[in-house]
Tab-separated table of C-alpha atoms in Angstrom:
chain	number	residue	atom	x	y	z
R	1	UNK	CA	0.000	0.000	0.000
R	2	UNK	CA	0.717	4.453	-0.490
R	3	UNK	CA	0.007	6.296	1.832
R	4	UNK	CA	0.079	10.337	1.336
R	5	UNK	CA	-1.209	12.894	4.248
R	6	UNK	CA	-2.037	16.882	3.638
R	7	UNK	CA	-0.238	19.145	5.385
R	8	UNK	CA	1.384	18.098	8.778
R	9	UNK	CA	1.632	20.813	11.497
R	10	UNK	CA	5.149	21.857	11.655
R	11	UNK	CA	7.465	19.207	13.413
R	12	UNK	CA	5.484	16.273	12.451
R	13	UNK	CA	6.808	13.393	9.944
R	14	UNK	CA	4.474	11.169	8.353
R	15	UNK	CA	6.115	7.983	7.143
R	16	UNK	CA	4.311	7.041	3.735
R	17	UNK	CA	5.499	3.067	4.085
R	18	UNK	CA	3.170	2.445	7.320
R	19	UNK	CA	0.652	5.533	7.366
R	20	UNK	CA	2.091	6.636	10.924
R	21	UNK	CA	2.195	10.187	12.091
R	22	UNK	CA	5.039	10.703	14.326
R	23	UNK	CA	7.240	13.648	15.767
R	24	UNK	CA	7.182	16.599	18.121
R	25	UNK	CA	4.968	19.924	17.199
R	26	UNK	CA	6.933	23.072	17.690
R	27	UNK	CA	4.378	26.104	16.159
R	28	UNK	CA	1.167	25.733	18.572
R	29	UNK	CA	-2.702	26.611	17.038
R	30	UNK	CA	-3.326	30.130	17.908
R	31	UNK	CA	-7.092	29.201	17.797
R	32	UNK	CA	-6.513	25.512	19.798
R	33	UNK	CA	-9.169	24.472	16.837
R	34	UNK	CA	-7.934	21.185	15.032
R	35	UNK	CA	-6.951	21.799	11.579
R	36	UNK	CA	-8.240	18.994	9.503
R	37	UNK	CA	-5.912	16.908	7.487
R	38	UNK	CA	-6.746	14.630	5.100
R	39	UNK	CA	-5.076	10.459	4.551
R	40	UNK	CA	-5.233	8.444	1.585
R	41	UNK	CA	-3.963	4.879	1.812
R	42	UNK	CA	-4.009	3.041	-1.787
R	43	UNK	CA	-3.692	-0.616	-3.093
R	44	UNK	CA	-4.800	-3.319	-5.491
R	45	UNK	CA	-7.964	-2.952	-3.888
R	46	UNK	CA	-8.275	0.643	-4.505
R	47	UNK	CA	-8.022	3.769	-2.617
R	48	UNK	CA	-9.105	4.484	0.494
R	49	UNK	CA	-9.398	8.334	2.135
R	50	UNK	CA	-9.753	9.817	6.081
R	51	UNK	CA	-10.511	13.730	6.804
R	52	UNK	CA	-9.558	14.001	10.240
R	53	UNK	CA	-8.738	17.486	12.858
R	54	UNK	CA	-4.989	17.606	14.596
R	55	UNK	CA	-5.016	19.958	17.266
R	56	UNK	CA	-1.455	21.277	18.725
R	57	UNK	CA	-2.123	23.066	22.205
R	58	UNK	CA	-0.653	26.017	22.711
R	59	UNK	CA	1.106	26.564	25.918
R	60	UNK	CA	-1.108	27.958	28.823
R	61	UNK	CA	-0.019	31.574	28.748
R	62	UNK	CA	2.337	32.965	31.396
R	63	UNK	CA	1.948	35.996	32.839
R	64	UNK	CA	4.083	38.642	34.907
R	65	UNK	CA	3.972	42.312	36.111
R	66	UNK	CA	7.349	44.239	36.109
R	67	UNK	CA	6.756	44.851	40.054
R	68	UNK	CA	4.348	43.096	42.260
R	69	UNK	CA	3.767	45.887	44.682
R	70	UNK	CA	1.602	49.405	43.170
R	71	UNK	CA	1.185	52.145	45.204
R	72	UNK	CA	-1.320	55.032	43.957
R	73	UNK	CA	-3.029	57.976	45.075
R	74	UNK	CA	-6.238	58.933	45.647
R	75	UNK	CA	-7.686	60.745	42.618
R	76	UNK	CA	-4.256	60.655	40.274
R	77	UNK	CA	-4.296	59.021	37.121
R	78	UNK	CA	-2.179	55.758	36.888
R	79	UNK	CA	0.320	55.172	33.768
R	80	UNK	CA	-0.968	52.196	32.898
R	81	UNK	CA	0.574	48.735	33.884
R	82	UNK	CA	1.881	46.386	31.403
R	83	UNK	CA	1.886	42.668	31.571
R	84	UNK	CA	4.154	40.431	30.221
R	85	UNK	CA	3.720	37.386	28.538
R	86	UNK	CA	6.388	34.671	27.997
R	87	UNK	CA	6.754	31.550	25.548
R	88	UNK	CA	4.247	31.116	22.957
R	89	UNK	CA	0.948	31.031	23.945
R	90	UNK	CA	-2.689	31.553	22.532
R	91	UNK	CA	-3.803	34.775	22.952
R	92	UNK	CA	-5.342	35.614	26.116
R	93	UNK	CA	-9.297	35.362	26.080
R	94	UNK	CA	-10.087	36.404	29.607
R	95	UNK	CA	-8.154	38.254	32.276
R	96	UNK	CA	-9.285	38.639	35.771
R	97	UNK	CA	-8.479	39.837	39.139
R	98	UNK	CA	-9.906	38.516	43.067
R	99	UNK	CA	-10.540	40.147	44.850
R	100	UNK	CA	-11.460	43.079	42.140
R	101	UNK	CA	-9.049	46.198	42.286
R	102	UNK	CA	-9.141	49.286	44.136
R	103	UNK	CA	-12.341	51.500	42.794
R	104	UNK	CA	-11.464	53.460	40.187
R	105	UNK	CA	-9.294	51.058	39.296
R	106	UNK	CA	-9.786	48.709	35.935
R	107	UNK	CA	-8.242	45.073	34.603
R	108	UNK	CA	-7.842	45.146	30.952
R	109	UNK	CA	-9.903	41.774	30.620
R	110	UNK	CA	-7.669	40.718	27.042
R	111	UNK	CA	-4.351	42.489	28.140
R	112	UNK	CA	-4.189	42.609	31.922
R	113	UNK	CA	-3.092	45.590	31.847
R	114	UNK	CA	-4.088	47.795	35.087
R	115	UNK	CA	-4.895	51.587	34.450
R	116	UNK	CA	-7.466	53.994	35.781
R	117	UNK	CA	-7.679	56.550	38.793
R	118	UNK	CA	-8.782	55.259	42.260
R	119	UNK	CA	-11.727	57.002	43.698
R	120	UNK	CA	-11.645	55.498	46.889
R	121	UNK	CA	-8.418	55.629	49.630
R	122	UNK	CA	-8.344	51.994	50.611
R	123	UNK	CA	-6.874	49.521	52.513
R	124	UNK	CA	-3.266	47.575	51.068
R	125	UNK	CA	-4.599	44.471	49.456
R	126	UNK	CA	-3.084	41.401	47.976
R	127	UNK	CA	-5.393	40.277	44.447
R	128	UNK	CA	-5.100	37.261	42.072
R	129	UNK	CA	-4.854	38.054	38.935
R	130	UNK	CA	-5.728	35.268	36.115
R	131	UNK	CA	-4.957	34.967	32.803
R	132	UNK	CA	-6.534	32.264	30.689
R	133	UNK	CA	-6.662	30.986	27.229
R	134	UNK	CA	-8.083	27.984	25.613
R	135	UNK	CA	-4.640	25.781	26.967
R	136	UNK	CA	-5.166	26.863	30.496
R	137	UNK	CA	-4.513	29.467	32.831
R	138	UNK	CA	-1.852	31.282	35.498
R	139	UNK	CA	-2.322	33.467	38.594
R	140	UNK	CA	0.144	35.929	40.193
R	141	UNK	CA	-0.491	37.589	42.792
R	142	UNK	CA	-0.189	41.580	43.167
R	143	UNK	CA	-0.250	43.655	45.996
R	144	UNK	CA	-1.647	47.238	45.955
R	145	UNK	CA	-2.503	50.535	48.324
R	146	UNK	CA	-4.309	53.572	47.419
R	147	UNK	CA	-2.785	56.988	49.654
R	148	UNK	CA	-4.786	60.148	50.581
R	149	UNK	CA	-3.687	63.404	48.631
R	150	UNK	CA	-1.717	65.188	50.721
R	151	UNK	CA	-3.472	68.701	50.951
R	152	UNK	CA	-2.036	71.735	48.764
R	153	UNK	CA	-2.301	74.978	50.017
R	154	UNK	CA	-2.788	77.231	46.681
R	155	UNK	CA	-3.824	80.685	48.126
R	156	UNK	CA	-4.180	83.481	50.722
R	157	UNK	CA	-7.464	85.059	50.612
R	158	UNK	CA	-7.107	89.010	52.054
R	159	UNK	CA	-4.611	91.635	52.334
R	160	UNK	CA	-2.161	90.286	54.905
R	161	UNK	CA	-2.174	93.109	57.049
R	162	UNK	CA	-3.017	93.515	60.485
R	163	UNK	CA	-3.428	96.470	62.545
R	164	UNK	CA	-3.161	96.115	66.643
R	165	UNK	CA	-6.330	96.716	68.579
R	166	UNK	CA	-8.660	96.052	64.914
R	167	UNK	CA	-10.003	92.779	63.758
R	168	UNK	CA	-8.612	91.080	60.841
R	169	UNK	CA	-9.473	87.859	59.010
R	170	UNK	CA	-7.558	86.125	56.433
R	171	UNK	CA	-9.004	82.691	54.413
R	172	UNK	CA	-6.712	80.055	53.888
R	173	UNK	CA	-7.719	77.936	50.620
R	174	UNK	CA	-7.090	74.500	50.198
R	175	UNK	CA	-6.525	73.271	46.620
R	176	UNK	CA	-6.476	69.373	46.431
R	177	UNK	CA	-6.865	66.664	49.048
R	178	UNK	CA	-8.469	63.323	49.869
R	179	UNK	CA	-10.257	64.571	52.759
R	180	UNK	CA	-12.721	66.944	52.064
R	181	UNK	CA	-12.097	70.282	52.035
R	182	UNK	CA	-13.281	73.473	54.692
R	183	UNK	CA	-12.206	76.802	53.814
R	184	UNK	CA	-9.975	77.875	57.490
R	185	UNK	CA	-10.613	81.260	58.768
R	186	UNK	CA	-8.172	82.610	60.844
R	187	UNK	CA	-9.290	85.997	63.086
R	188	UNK	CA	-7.252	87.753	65.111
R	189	UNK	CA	-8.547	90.131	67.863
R	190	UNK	CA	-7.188	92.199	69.861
């Protein structure tokens, strides 16, 4: 008997004597859907043909953060985080984090990237983040803490001067913080 075989995925031999498929795939499926091949075995008899799928997994996808400690503050845009990704991999089709991330704060749910601007001062917290694609999936682990603004005193309001035995009152304005903000009077009497 012949034996002949479509297209192999790259790495695999296919040995036209016996009709075996044999060998070691090195370029996964992107998509993880079988790509369908198609054997023909022929002899005296005739010929004889099998459509089949051959799926090579890709790698569950790996998945790290330059740092795994973020520190923000309240109300300030982040630059955005980057993940990394090593090996080949299928793309990543869902990325999440547990316990979610500060308020404000978003999970790029293809990317993992973290960006945003926390609304809320919170607590330090540790979150698992995981990555999946149709091989599998990986969690790290990240830890992050959202700081109070640190007020910014931005302005003066009156003259500045003060005359003994008269009452005088300047306003003290407050330009940013976490806390909210009351204008401060300050009076002096003599």
């Amino acid at each position: 008997p012949a034996f002949t075989m479509s297209s192999l995925p790259s790495g695999m031999l296919f040995d036209t004597t016996n009709g075996v498929i044999s060998g070691t795939p090195n370029v996964p499926s992107f998509t993880c859907q079988p790509v369908s091949m198609t054997g023909t075995m022929t002899d005296s008899g005739g010929t004889a043909t099998c459509t089949f799928g051959m799926t090579v997994k890709p790698l569950p996808p790996t998945l790290q953060y330059a740092q795994d400690e973020f520190i923000f503050t309240h109300r300030k845009k982040i630059a955005e985080v980057t993940a990394s990704y090593g090996g080949a991999c299928a793309p990543i089709t869902n990325c999440v984090a547990s316990p979610a991330l500060p308020a404000g704060v978003v999970l790029n749910p293809t990317t993992c990237a973290i960006s945003g601007t926390p609304t809320e001062i919170g607590r330090c917290q540790t979150h698992m983040i995981t990555a999946s694609n149709c091989a599998g999936s990986v969690t790290v682990t990240v830890n992050t803490c959202v700081n109070a603004v640190a007020p910014n005193m931005c302005a003066v309001v009156g003259n500045g001067r003060m005359t003994v035995g008269k009452a005088a009152s300047l306003e003290i304005l407050v330009d940013e913080a976490s806390d909210p903000i009351t204008h401060n009077a300050v009076t002096v009497k003599s």
